[in-house]
PDB file of C-alpha atoms in Angstrom:
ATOM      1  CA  UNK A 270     -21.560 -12.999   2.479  1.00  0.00           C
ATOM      2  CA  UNK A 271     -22.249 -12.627  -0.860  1.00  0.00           C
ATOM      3  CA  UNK A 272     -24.405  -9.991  -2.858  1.00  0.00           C
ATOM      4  CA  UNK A 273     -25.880 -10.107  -6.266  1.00  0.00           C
ATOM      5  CA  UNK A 274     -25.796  -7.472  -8.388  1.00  0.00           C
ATOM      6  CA  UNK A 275     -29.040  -6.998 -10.609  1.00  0.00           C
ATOM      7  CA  UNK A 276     -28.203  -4.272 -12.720  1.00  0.00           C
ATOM      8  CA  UNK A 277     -24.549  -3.646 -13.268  1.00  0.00           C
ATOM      9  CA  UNK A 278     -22.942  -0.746 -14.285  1.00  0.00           C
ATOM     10  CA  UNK A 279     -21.024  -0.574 -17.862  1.00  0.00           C
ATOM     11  CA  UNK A 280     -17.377  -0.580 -16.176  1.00  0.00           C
ATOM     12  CA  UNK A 281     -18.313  -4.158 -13.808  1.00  0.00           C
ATOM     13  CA  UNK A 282     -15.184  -6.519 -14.513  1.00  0.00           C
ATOM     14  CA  UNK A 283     -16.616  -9.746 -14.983  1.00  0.00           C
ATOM     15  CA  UNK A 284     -14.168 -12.494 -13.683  1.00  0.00           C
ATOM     16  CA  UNK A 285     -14.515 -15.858 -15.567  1.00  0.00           C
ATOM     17  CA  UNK A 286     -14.602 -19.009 -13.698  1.00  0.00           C
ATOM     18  CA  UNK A 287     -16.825 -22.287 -14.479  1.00  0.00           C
ATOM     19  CA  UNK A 288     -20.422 -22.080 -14.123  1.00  0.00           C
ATOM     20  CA  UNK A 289     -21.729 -22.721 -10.556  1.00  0.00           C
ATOM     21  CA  UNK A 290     -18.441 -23.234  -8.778  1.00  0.00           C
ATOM     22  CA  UNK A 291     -17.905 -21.693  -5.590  1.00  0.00           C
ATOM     23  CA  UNK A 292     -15.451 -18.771  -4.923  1.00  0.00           C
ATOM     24  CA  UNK A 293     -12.875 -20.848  -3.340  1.00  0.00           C
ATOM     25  CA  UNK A 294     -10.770 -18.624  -0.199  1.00  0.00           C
ATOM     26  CA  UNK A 295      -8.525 -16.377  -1.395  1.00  0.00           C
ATOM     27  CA  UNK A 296     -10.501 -15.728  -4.599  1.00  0.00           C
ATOM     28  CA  UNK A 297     -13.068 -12.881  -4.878  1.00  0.00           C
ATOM     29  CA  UNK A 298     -16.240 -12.685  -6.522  1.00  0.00           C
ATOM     30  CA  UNK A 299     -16.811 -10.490  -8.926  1.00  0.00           C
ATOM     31  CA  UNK A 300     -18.498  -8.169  -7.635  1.00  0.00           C
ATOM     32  CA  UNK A 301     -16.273  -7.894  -4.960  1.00  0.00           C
ATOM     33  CA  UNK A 302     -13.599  -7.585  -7.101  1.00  0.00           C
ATOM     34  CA  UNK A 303     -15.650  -4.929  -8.510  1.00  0.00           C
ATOM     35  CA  UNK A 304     -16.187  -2.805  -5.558  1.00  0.00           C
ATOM     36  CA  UNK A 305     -12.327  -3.070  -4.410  1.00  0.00           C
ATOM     37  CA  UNK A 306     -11.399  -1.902  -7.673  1.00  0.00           C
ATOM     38  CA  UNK A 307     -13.467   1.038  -8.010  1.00  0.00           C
ATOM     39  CA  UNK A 308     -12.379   2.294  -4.292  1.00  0.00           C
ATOM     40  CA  UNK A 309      -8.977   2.108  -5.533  1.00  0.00           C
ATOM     41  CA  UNK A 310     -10.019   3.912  -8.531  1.00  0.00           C
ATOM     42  CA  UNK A 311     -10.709   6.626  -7.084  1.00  0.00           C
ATOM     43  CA  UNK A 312      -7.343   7.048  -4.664  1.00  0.00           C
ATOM     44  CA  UNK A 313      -6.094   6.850  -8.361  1.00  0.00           C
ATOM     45  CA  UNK A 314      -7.715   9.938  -9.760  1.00  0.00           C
ATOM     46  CA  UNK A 315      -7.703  11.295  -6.581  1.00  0.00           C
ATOM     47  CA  UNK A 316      -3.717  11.741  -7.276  1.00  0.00           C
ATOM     48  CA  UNK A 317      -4.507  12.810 -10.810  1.00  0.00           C
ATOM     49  CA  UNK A 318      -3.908   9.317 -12.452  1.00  0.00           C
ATOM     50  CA  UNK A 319      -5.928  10.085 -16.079  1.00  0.00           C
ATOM     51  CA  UNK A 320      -7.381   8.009 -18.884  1.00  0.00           C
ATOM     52  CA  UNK A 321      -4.525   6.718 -21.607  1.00  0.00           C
ATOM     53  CA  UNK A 322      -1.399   6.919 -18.769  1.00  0.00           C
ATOM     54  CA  UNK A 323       0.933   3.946 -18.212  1.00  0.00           C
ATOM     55  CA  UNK A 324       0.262   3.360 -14.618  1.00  0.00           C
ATOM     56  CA  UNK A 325       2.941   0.622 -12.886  1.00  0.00           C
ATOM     57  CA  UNK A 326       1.925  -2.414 -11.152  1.00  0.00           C
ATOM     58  CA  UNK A 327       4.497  -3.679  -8.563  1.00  0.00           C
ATOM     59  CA  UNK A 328       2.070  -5.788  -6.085  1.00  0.00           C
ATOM     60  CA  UNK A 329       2.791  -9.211  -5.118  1.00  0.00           C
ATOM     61  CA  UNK A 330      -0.176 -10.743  -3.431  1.00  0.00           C
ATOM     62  CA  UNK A 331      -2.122 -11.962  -6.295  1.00  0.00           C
ATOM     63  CA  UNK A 332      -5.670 -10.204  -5.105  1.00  0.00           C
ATOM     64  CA  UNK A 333      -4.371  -6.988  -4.502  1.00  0.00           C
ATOM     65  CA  UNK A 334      -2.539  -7.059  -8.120  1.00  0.00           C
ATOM     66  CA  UNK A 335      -6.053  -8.240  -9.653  1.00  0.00           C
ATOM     67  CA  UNK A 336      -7.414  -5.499  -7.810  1.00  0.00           C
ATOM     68  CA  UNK A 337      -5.004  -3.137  -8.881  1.00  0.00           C
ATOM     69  CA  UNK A 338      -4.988  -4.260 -12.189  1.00  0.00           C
ATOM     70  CA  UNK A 339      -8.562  -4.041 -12.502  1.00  0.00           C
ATOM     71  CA  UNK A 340      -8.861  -0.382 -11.131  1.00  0.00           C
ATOM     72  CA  UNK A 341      -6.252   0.915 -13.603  1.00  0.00           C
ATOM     73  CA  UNK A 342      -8.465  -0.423 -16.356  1.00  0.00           C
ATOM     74  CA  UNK A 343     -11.246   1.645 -15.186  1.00  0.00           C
ATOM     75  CA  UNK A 344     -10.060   4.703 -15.356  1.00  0.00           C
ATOM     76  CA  UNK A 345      -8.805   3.788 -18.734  1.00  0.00           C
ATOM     77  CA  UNK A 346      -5.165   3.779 -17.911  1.00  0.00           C
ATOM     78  CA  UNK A 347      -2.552   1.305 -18.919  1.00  0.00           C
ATOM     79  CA  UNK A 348      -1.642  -1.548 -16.476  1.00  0.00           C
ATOM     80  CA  UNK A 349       1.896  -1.917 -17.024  1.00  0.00           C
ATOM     81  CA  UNK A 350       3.310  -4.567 -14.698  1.00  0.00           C
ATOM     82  CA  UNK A 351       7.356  -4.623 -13.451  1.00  0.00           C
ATOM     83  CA  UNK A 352       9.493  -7.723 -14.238  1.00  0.00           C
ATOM     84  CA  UNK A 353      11.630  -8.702 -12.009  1.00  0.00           C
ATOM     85  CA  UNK A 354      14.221  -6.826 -10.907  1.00  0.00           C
ATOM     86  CA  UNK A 355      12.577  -3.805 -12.778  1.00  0.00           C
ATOM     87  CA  UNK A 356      12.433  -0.869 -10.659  1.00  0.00           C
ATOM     88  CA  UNK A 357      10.155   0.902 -12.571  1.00  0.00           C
ATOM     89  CA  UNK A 358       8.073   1.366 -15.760  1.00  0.00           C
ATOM     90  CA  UNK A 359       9.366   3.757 -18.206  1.00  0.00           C
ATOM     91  CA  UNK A 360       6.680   6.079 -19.231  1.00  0.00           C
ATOM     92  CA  UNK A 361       4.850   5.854 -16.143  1.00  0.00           C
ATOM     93  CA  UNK A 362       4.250   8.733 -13.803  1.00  0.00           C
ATOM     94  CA  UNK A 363       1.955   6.562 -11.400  1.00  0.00           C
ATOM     95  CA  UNK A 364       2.736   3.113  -9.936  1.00  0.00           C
ATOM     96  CA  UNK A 365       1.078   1.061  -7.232  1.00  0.00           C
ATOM     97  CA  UNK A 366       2.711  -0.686  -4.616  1.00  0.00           C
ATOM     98  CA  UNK A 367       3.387  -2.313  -1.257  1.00  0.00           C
ATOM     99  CA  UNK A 368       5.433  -1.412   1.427  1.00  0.00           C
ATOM    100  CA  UNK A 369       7.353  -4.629   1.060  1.00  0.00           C
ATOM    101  CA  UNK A 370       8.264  -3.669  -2.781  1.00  0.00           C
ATOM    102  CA  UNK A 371       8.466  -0.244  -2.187  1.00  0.00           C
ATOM    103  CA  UNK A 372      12.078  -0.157  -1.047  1.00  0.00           C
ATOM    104  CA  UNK A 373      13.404  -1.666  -4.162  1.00  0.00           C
ATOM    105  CA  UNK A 374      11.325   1.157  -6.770  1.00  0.00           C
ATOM    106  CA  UNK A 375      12.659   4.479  -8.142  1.00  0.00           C
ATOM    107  CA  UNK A 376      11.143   7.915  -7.099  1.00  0.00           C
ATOM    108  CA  UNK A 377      10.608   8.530 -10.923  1.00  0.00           C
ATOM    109  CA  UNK A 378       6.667   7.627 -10.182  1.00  0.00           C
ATOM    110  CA  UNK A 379       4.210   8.534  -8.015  1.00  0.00           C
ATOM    111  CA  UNK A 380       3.720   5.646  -5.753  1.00  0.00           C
ATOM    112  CA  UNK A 381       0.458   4.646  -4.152  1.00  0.00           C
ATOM    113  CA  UNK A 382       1.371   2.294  -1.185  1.00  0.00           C
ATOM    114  CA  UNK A 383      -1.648   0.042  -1.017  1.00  0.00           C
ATOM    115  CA  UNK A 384      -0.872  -0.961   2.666  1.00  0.00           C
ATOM    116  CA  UNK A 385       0.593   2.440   4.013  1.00  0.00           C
ATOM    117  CA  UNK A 386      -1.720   3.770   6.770  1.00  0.00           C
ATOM    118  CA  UNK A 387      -2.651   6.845   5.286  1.00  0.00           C
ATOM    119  CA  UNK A 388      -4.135   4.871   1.968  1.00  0.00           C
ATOM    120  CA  UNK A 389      -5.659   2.147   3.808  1.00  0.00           C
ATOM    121  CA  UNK A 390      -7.558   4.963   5.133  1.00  0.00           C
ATOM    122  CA  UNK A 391      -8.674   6.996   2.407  1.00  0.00           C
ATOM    123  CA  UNK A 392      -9.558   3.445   0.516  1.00  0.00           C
ATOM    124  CA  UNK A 393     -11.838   2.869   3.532  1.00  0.00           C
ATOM    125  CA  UNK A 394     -13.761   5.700   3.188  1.00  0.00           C
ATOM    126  CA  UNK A 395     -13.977   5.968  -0.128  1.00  0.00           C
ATOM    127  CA  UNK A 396     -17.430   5.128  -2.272  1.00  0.00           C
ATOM    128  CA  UNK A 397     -17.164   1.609  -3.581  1.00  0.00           C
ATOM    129  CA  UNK A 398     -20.397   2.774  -6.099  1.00  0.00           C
ATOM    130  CA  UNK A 399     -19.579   2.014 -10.060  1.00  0.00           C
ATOM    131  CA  UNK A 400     -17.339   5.214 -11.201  1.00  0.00           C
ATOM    132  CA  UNK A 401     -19.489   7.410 -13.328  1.00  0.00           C
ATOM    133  CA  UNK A 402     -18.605   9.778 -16.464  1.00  0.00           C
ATOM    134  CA  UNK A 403     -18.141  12.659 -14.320  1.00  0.00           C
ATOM    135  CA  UNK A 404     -15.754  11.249 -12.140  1.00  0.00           C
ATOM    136  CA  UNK A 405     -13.405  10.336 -14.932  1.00  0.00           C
ATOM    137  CA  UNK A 406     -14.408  13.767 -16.929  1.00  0.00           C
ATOM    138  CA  UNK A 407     -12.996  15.596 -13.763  1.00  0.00           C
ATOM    139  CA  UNK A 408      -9.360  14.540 -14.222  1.00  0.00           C
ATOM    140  CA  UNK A 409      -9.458  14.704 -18.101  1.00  0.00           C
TER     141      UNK A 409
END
């Protein structure tokens, strides 16, 4: 199913892909994208991720790293993605993850598991609504 969105909010990643083509499986659209992102936004400042931090990426399926890519940029935090072999980002206090990865990562950040029960969870029942000033004031 897909939705339109009418009026979107400043913050909506907009995904490029040709005019008119379909959203082949395994792709989202973007305002699915969208909503993922700013759920996962939220579990982010939630843990006191701010605006300006280095925030590591070590996901491997390629939707949940667009996803978590995309909800680091919202906050206004810096994606920083690990190379391979890398077990962590230097500068970054917060890093997002999967339980497959997480085995091979340091304990210098503070590692959201995206498929640990307890976050799979609190993603579910978090708002998937556009973030809004205050929201992002909070943690500043």
């Amino acid at each position: 199913m897909s939705t339109v969105v009418t009026a979107p909010a400043d913050n909506v990643i907009q995904l490029r892909r040709p005019s008119g083509a379909p959203i082949a499986a395994g792709q989202l659209a973007d305002a699915d994208l969208d909503r993922w992102a700013n759920r996962l936004a939220r579990l982010l400042l939630a843990r006191g991720a701010e605006a300006g931090e280095r925030i590591a990426l070590a996901v491997d399926p390629r939707i949940e790293a667009v996803v978590a890519e995309a909800a680091v940029r919202k906050i206004g935090a810096i994606p920083v993605s690990l190379t391979d072999g890398a077990s962590t980002a230097p500068g970054a206090g917060f890093g997002i993850t999967t339980k497959a990865r997480r085995a091979e990562l340091t304990d210098g950040a503070d590692w959201l598991v995206l498929d640990d029960r307890s976050t799979l969870q609190r993603y579910l029942v978090s708002s998937d609504a556009p973030l809004v000033a205050a929201e992002l004031r909070a943690v500043s």
